[in-house]
CSV table of C-alpha atoms in Angstrom, one decimal:
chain,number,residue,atom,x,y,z
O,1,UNK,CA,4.0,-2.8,-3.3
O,2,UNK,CA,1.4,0.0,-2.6
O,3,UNK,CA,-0.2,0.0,0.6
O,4,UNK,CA,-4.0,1.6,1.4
O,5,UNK,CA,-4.6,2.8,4.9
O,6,UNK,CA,-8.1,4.0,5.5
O,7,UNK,CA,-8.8,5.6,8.7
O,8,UNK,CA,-11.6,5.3,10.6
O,9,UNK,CA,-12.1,1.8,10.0
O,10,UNK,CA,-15.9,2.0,12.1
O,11,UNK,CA,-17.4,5.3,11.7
O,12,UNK,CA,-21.3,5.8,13.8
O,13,UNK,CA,-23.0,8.9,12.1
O,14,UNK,CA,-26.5,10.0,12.1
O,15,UNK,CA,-28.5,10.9,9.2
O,16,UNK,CA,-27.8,14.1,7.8
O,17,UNK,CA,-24.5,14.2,9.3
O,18,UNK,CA,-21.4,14.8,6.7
O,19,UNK,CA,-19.0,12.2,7.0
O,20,UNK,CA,-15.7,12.0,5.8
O,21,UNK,CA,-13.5,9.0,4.7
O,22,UNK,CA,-9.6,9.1,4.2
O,23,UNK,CA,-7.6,6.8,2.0
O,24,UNK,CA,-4.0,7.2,1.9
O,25,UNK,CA,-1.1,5.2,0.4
O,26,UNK,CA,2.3,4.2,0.8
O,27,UNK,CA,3.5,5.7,-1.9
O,28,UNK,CA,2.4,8.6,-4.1
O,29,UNK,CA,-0.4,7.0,-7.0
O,30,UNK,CA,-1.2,11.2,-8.6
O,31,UNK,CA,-5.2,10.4,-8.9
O,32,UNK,CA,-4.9,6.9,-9.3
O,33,UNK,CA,-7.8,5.6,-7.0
O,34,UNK,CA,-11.4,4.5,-6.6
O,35,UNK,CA,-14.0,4.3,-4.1
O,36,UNK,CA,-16.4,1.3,-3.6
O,37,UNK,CA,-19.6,0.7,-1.5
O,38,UNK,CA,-20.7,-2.3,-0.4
O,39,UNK,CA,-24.0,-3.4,1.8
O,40,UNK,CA,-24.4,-6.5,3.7
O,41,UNK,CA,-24.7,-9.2,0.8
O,42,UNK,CA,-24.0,-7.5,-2.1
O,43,UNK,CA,-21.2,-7.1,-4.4
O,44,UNK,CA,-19.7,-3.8,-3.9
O,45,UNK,CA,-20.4,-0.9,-6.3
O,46,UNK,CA,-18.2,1.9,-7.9
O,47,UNK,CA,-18.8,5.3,-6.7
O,48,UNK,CA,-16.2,7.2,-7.5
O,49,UNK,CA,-12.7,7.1,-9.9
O,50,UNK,CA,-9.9,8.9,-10.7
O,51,UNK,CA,-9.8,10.1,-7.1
O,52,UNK,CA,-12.7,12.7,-8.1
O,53,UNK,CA,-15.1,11.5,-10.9
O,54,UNK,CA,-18.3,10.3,-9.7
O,55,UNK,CA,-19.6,7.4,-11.4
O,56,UNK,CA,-23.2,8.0,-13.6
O,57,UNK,CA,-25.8,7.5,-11.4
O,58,UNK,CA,-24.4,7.9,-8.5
O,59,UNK,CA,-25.7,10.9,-5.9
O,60,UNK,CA,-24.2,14.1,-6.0
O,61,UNK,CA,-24.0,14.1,-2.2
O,62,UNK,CA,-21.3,11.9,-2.7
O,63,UNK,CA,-17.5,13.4,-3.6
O,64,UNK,CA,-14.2,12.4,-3.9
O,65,UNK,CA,-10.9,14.2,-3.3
O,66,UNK,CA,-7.0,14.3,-3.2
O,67,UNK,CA,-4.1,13.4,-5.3
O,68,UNK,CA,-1.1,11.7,-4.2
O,69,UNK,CA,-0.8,9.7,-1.0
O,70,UNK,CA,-3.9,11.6,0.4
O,71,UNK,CA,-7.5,10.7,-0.3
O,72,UNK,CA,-10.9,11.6,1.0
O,73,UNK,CA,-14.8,10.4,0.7
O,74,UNK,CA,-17.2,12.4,1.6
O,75,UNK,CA,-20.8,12.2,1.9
O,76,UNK,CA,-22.1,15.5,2.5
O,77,UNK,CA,-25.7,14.7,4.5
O,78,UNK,CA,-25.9,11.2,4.9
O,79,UNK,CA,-28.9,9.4,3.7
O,80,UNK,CA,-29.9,5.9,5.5
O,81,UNK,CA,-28.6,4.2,2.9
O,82,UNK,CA,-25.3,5.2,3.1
O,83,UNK,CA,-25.0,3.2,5.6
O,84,UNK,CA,-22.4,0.3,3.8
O,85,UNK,CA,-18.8,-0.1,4.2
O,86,UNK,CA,-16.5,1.9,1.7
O,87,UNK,CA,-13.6,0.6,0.5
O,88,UNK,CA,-10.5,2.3,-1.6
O,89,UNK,CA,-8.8,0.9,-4.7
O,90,UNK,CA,-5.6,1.3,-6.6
O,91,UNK,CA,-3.1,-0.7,-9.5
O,92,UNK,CA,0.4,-0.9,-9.0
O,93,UNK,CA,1.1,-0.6,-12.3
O,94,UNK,CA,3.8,-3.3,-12.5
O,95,UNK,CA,3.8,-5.9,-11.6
O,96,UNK,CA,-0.1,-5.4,-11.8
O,97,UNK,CA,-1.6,-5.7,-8.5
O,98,UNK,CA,-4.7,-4.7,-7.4
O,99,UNK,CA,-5.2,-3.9,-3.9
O,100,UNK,CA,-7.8,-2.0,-1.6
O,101,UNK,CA,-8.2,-0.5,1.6
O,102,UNK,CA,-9.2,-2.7,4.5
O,103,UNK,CA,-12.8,-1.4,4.5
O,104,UNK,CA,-14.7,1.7,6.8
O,105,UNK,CA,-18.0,0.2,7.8
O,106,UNK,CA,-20.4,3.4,8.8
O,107,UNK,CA,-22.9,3.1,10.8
O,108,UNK,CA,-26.2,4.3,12.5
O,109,UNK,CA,-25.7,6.4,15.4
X,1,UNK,CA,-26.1,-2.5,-19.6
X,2,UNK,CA,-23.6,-5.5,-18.6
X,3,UNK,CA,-24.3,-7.9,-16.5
X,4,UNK,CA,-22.1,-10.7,-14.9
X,5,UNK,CA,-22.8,-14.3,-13.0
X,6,UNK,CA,-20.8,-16.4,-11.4
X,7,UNK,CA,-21.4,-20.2,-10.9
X,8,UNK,CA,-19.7,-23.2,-9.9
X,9,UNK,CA,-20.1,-25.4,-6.9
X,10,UNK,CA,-21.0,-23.9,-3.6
X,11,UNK,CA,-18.7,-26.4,-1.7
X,12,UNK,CA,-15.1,-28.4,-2.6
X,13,UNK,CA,-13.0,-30.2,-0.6
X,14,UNK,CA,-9.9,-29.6,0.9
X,15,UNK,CA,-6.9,-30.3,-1.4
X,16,UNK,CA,-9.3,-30.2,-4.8
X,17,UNK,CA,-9.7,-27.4,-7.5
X,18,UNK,CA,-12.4,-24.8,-7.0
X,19,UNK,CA,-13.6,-24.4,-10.5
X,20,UNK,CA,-15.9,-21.3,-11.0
X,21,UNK,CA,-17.2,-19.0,-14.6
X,22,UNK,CA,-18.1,-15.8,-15.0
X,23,UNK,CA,-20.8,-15.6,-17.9
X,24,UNK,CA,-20.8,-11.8,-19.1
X,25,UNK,CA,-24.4,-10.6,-20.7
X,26,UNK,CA,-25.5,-7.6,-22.2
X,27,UNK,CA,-22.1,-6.6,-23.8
X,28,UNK,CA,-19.0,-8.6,-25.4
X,29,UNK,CA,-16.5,-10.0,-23.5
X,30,UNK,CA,-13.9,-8.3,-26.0
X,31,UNK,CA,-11.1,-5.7,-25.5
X,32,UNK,CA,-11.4,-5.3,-22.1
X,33,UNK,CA,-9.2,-6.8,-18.8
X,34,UNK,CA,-11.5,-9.0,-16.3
X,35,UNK,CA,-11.2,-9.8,-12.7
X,36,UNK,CA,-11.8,-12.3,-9.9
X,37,UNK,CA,-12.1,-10.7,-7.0
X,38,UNK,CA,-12.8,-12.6,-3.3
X,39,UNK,CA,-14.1,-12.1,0.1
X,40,UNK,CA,-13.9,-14.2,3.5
X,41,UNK,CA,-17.2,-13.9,5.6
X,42,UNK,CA,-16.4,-10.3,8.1
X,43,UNK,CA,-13.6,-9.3,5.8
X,44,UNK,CA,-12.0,-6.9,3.5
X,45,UNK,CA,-11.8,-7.9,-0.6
X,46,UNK,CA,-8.7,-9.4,-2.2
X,47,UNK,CA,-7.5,-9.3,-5.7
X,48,UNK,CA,-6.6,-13.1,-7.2
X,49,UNK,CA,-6.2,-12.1,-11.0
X,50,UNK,CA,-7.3,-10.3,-14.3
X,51,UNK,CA,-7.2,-11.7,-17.8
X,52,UNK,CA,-7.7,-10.1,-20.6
X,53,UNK,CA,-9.8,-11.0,-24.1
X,54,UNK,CA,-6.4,-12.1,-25.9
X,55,UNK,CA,-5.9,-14.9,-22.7
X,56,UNK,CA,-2.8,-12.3,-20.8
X,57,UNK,CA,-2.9,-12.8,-17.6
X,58,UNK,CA,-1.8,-11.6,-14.3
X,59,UNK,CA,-2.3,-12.6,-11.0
X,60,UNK,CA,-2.0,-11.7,-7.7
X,61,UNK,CA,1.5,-13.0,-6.4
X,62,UNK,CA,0.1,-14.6,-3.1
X,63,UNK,CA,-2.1,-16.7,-5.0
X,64,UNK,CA,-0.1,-17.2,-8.6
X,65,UNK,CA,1.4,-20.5,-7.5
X,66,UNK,CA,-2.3,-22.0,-7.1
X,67,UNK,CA,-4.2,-19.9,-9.8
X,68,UNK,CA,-5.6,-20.7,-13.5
X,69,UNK,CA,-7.6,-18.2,-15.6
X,70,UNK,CA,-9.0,-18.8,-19.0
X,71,UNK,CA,-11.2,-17.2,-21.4
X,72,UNK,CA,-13.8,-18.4,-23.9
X,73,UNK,CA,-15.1,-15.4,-26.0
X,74,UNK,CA,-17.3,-17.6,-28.1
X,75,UNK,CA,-19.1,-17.7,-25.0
X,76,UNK,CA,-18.4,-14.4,-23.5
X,77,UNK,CA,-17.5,-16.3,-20.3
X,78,UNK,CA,-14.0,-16.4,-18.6
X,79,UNK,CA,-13.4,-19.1,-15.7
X,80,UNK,CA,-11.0,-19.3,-12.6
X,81,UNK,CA,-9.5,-22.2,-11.6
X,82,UNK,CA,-7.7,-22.2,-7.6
X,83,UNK,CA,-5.7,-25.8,-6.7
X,84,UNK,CA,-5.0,-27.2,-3.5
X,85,UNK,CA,-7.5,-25.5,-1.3
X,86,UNK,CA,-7.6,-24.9,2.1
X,87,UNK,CA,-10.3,-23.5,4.5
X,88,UNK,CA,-8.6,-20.6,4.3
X,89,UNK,CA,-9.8,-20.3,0.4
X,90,UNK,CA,-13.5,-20.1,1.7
X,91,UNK,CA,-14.9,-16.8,0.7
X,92,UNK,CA,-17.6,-14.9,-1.4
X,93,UNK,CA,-15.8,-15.0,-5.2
X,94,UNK,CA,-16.5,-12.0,-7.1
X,95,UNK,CA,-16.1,-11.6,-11.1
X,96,UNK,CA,-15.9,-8.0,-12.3
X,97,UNK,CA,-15.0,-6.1,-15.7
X,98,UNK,CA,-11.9,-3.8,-15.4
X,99,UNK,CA,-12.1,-0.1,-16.5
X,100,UNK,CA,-8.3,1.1,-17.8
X,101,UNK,CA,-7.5,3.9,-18.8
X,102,UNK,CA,-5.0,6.5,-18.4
X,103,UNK,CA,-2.3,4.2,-20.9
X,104,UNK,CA,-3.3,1.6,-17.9
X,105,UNK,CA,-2.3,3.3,-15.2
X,106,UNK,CA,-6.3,4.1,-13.6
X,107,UNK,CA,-8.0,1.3,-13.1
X,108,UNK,CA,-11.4,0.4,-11.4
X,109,UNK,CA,-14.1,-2.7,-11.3
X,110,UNK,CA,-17.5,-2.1,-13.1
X,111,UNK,CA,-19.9,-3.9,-13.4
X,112,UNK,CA,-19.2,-6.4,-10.7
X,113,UNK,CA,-21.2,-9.8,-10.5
X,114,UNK,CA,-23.3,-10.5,-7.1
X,115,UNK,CA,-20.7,-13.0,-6.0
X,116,UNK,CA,-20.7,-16.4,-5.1
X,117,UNK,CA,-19.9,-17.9,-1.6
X,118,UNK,CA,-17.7,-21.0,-1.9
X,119,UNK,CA,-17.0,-23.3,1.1
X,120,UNK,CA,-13.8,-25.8,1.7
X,121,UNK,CA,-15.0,-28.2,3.5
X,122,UNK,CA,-14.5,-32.1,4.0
């Protein structure tokens, strides 16, 4: 099975600050990935897919990157409501199997 | 826009079956995969299964021994059903519509529902 690493898993920023998340897998997935956000309480929500695609509605200060085993979010001046924990997401293909990063919770500096 | 809910009882005891539904609004149920997702208080989110409109399923191999999903598209609702729980089946559940494309090989969750938490308690 396909393992997701994120590093850091606690990140303290300040608003305005760019910020940058990595996602990387065991095994090479091309640009098969997406990047959730979720705040205390609340179901996370999709931000980004296909590695790069930012969902509709979603800011433009947000962006994804990479292909591969290699993956980055980045938020490029952070807002205080960024302030959530981001999680990354992939399929092995077969068997299906969903799995996702262990989490980055940001936080206020 | 779509819109999902879960319900089902907030507590079940150990050794019973945690019943729960996912009632999809504002779209049909049809020709798409859907997924229960779940989440232990403080921790990260874990995959237990997807089904799809037709009644395929596939589920996540940790869980398959214990894990029942079913859909009713009269009803644009689809259900998950988890036997023999433990404590260590409390959690937030979380249904969600899968996005494939790619011939299936990109996948994502959108919408997702705002969870529901379910304790295993005695």
């Amino acid at each position: 099975d396909i393992q997701l690493t994120q590093s850091p898993s606690f990140l303290s920023a300040s608003v305005g600050d760019r910020v940058t998340i990595t996602c990387r897998a065991s095994q090479g997935i091309s640009s098969y990935l997406a990047w959730y956000q979720q705040k205390p309480g609340k179901a996370p929500k999709l931000l980004i897919y296909a590695a790069s695609t930012l969902q509709s509605g979603v800011p433009s200060r947000f962006s994804g990157s990479g292909s591969g085993t290699e993956f980055t979010l980045t938020i490029s001046s952070l807002q205080p409501e960024d302030f959530a924990t981001y999680y990354c997401q992939q399929l092995n293909s077969y068997p299906p199997m969903y799995t996702f990063g262990q989490g980055t919770k940001l936080e206020i500096k | 826009q779509v819109q999902l809910q879960e319900s089902g009882p907030g507590l079940v005891k150990p050794s019973e079956t945690l019943s729960l539904t996912c009632t999809v609004s504002g779209g049909s149920i049809s020709s798409y995969y859907w997924s229960w997702i779940r989440q232990p208080a403080g921790k990260g989110l874990e995959w237990i299964g997807r089904i799809y409109t037709s009644g395929s399923t596939n589920y996540n191999p940790s869980l398959k021994s214990r894990v029942t999903m079913s859909v009713d598209t009269s009803k644009n609702q689809f259900s998950l059903k988890l036997s023999s729980v433990t404590a260590a089946d409390t959690a937030v559940y979380y249904c969600a519509r899968v996005i494939a494309v790619a011939g299936g090989l990109l996948n994502w969750f959108d919408p997702w529902g705002q969870g529901t938490l379910v304790t295993v308690s005695s």
